[in-house]
Each structure stands twice: as structure tokens, then as C-alpha cells.
mmCIF file of C-alpha atoms in Angstrom:
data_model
loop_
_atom_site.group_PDB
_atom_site.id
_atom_site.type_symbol
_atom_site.label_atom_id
_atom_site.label_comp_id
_atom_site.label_asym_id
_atom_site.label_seq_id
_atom_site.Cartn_x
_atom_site.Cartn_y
_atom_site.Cartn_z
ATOM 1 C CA UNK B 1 106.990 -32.702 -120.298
ATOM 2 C CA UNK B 2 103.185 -33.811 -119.589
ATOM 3 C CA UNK B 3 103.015 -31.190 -116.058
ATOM 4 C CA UNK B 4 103.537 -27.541 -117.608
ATOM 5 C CA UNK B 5 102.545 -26.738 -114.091
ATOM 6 C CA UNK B 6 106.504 -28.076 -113.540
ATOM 7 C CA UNK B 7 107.784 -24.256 -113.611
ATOM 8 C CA UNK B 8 106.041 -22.750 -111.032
ATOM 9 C CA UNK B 9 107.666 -24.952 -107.770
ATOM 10 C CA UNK B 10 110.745 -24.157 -109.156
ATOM 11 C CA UNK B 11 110.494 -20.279 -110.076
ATOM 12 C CA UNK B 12 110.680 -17.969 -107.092
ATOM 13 C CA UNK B 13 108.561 -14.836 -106.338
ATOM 14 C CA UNK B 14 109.436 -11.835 -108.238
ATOM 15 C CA UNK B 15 110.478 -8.760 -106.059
ATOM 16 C CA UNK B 16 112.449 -5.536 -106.379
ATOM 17 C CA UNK B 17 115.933 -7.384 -106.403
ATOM 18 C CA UNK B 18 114.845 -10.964 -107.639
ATOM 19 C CA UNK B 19 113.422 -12.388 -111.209
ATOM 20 C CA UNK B 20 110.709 -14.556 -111.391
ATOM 21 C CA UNK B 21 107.046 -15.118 -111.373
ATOM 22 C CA UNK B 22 104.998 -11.483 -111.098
ATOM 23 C CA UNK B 23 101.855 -11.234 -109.179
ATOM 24 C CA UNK B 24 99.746 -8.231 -109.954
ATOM 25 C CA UNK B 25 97.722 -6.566 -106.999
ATOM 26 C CA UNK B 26 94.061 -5.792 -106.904
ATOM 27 C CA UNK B 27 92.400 -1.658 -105.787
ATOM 28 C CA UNK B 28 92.743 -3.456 -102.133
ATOM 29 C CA UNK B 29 96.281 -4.608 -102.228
ATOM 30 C CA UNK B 30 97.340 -1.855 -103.966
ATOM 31 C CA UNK B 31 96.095 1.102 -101.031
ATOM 32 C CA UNK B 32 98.627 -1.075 -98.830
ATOM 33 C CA UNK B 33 101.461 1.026 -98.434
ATOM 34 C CA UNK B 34 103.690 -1.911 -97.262
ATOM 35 C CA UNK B 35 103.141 -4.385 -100.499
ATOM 36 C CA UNK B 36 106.267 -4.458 -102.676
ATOM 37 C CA UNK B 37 105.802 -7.481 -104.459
ATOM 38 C CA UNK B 38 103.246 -7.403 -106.816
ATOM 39 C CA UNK B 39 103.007 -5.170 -109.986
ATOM 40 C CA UNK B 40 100.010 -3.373 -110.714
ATOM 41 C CA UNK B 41 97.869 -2.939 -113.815
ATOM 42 C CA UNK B 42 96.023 0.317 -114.799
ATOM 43 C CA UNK B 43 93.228 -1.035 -113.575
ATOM 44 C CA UNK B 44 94.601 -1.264 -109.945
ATOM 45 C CA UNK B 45 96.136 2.032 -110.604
ATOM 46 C CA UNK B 46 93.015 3.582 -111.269
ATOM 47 C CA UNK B 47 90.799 2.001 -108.588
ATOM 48 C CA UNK B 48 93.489 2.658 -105.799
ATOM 49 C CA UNK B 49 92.814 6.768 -106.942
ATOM 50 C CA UNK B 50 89.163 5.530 -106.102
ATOM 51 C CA UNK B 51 88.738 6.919 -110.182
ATOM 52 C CA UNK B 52 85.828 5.935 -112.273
ATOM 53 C CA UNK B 53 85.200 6.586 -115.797
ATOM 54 C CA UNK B 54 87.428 6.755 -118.788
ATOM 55 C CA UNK B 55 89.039 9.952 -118.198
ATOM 56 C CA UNK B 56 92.699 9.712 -117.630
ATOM 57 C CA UNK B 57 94.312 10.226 -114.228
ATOM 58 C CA UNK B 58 96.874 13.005 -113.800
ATOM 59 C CA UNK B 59 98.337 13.248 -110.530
ATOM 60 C CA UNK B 60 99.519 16.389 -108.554
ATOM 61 C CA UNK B 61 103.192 16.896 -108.992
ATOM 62 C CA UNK B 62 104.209 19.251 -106.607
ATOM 63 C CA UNK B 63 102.078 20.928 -103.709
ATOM 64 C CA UNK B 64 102.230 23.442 -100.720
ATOM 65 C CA UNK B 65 100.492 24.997 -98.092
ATOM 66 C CA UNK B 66 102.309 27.941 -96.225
ATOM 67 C CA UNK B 67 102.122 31.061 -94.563
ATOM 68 C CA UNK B 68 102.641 34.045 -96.364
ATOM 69 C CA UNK B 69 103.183 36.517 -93.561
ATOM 70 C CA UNK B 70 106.554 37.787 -91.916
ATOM 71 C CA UNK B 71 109.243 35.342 -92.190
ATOM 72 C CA UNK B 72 107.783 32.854 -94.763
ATOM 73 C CA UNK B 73 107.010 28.945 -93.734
ATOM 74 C CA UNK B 74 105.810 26.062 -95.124
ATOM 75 C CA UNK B 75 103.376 24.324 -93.565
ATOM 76 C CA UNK B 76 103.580 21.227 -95.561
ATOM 77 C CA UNK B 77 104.421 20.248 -99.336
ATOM 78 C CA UNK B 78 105.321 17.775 -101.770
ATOM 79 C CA UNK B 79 108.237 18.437 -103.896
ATOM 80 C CA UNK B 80 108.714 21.675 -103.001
ATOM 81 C CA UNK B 81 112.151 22.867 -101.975
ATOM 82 C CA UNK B 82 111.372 25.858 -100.698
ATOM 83 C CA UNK B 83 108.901 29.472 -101.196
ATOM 84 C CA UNK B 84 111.056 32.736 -101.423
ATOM 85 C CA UNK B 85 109.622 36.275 -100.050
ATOM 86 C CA UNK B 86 110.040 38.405 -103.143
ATOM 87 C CA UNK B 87 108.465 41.323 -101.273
ATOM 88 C CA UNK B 88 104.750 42.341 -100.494
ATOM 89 C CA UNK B 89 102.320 39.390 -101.642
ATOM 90 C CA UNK B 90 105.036 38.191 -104.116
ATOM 91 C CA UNK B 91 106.595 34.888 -103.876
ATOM 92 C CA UNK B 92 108.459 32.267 -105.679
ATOM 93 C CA UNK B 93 107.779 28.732 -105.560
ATOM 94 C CA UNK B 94 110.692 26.048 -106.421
ATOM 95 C CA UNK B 95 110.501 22.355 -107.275
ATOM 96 C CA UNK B 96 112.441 19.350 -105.388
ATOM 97 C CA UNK B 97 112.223 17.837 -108.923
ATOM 98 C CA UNK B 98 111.553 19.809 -112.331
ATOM 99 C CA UNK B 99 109.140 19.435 -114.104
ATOM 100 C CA UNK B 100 108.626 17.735 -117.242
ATOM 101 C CA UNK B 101 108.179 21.291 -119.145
ATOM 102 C CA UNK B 102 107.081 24.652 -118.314
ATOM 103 C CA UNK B 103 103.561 24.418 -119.884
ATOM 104 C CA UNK B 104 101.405 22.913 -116.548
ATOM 105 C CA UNK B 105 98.682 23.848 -114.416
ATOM 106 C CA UNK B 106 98.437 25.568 -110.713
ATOM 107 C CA UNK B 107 95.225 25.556 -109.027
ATOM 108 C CA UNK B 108 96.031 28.083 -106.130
ATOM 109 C CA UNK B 109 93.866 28.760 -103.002
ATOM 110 C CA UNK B 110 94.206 31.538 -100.407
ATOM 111 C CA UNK B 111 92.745 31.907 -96.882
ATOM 112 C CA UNK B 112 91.498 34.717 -94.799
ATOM 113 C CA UNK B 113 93.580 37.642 -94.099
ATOM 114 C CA UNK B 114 93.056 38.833 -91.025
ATOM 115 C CA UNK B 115 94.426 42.723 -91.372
ATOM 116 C CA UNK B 116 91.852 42.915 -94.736
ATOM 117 C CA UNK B 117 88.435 42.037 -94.923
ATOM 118 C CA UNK B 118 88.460 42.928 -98.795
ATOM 119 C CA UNK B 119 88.454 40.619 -100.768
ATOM 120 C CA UNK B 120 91.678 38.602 -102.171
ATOM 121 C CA UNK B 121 93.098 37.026 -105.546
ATOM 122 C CA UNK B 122 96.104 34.903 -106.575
ATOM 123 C CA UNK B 123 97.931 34.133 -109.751
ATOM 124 C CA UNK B 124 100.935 32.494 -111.094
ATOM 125 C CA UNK B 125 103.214 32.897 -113.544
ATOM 126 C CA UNK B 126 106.559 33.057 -115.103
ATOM 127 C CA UNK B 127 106.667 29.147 -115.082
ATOM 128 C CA UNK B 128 110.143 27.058 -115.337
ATOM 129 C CA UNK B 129 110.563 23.413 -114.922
ATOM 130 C CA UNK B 130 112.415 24.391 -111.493
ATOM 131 C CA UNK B 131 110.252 27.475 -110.314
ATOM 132 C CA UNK B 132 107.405 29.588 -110.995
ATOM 133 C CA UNK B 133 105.911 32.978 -109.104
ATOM 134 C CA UNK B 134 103.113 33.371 -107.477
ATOM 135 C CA UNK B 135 101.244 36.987 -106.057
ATOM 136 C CA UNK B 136 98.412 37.504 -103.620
ATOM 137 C CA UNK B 137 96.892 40.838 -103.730
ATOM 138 C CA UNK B 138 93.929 42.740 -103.183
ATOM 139 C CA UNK B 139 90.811 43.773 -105.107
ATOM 140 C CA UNK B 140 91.778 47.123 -104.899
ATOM 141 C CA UNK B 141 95.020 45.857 -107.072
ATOM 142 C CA UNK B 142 97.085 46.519 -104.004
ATOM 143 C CA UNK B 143 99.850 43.478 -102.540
ATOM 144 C CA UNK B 144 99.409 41.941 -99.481
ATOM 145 C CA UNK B 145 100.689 38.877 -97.738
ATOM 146 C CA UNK B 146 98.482 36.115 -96.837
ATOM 147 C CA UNK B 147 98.353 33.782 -93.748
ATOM 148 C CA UNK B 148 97.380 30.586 -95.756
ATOM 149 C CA UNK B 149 98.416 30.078 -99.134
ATOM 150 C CA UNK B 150 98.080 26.497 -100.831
ATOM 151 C CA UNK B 151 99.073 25.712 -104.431
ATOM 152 C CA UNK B 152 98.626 22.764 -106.655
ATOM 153 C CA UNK B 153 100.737 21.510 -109.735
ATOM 154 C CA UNK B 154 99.830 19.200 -112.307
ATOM 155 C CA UNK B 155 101.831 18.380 -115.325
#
């Protein structure tokens, strides 16, 4: 064969259900939520975080934001099933999917109460791939429920 080129007019576009040629994307193609037919590299991975450096990337894998007060509600979240009211400032936080193990990281944030003015902490613990707890109390050490509670998970 002297055209090697030969392959190409006869090999279809790969895509989710067919075999063939893969394109990769570029940082551009790659933010377009409605491409599905090219691969991408780590590169394009990177870029479309809008990353720099040679640090890895490690994604969130769950979130929420909800309201801690009377009948807890989530706001919003990402996969998170659902936050049970374990009493005063005391809550429980479950996953849509497990985690990988129990060893990862919250970064929690709390807004403004409005019945205290004093000011307010968080923590978590007791983590399971499925679950893990989190509290909201008072510098006096004392529970209380707060109006705006988000939480981050990265594993």
C-alpha cells in the first residue's frame, strides 16, 4: 500500500457505542458540556479545572449546603442522600455513593445564627464510606442548630 492515509476514509468516528478513530479535546472543547466524542488527556483534564502547576487535582466527592434549623433541608448537594437531625446541632450526613474509604477530608463552613451572636464551630467525625457526623455548637461548648451549614468531601 503506497497511501497509509488509506485507513482513515474508511474508519468511522469513535463514540460511546462505536469503535474507531479517537479524537482528543482541547481545555475549550472539553468545558462543553454537550461534547461526547472526543477523549481527553490530563492535560485537557487539568486545564478544563482552570489548574496550573504540578500539583495533582482532587476533586470534591460529595457536597451540601442546608439548613440546620427545625425540620432539616437541603438546600443543594452532590451525592448526598440525605442529612439526619440527631438532636440539638448534631447531624448525620450520608453519601449517594460511598466512598472509596473512611480516611478523607471535610472542609465544613457555617453561617450566621440569628438567635446567637456568639460565636460558632463545626466538626466532623465518626467517618464511614456511607456516612459521617457532623456538630455545630457554640463557644461556650453548648449545641445549637444553624441556619446555613455547607460541607465539603474530598477523597
Amino acid at each position: 500500500v503506497t497511501d497509509p492515509s488509506w485507513w482513515k476514509k474508511t474508519t468511522p468516528d469513535a463514540s460511546e457505542t462505536e469503535k474507531g478513530i479517537v479524537k482528543f479535546t482541547n481545555s475549550t472543547e472539553a468545558l462543553d458540556e454537550t461534547n461526547n466524542t472526543t477523549a481527553m488527556t490530563p492535560k485537557s483534564t487539568r486545564e478544563a479545572f482552570n489548574a496550573t502547576g504540578s500539583a495533582p487535582v482532587f476533586a470534591c466527592r460529595a457536597w451540601v449546603n442546608f439548613d440546620g434549623t427545625g425540620v432539616v433541608s437541603i438546600r443543594d448537594s452532590g451525592n448526598v442522600s440525605s442529612v439526619a437531625d440527631n438532636g440539638v446541632g448534631d447531624y448525620t450526613i450520608s453519601f449517594i455513593t460511598e466512598m472509596g474509604n473512611a480516611n478523607y477530608s471535610t472542609a465544613c463552613g457555617i453561617g450566621i445564627y440569628t438567635g446567637n451572636a456568639n460565636n460558632r464551630l463545626i466538626n466532623t467525625g465518626d467517618f464511614t464510606t456511607t456516612s459521617f457526623n457532623t456538630k455545630t455548637f457554640f463557644v461556650s461548648n453548648s449545641y445549637g442548630d444553624v441556619d446555613n451549614i455547607n460541607v465539603s468531601v474530598f477523597n
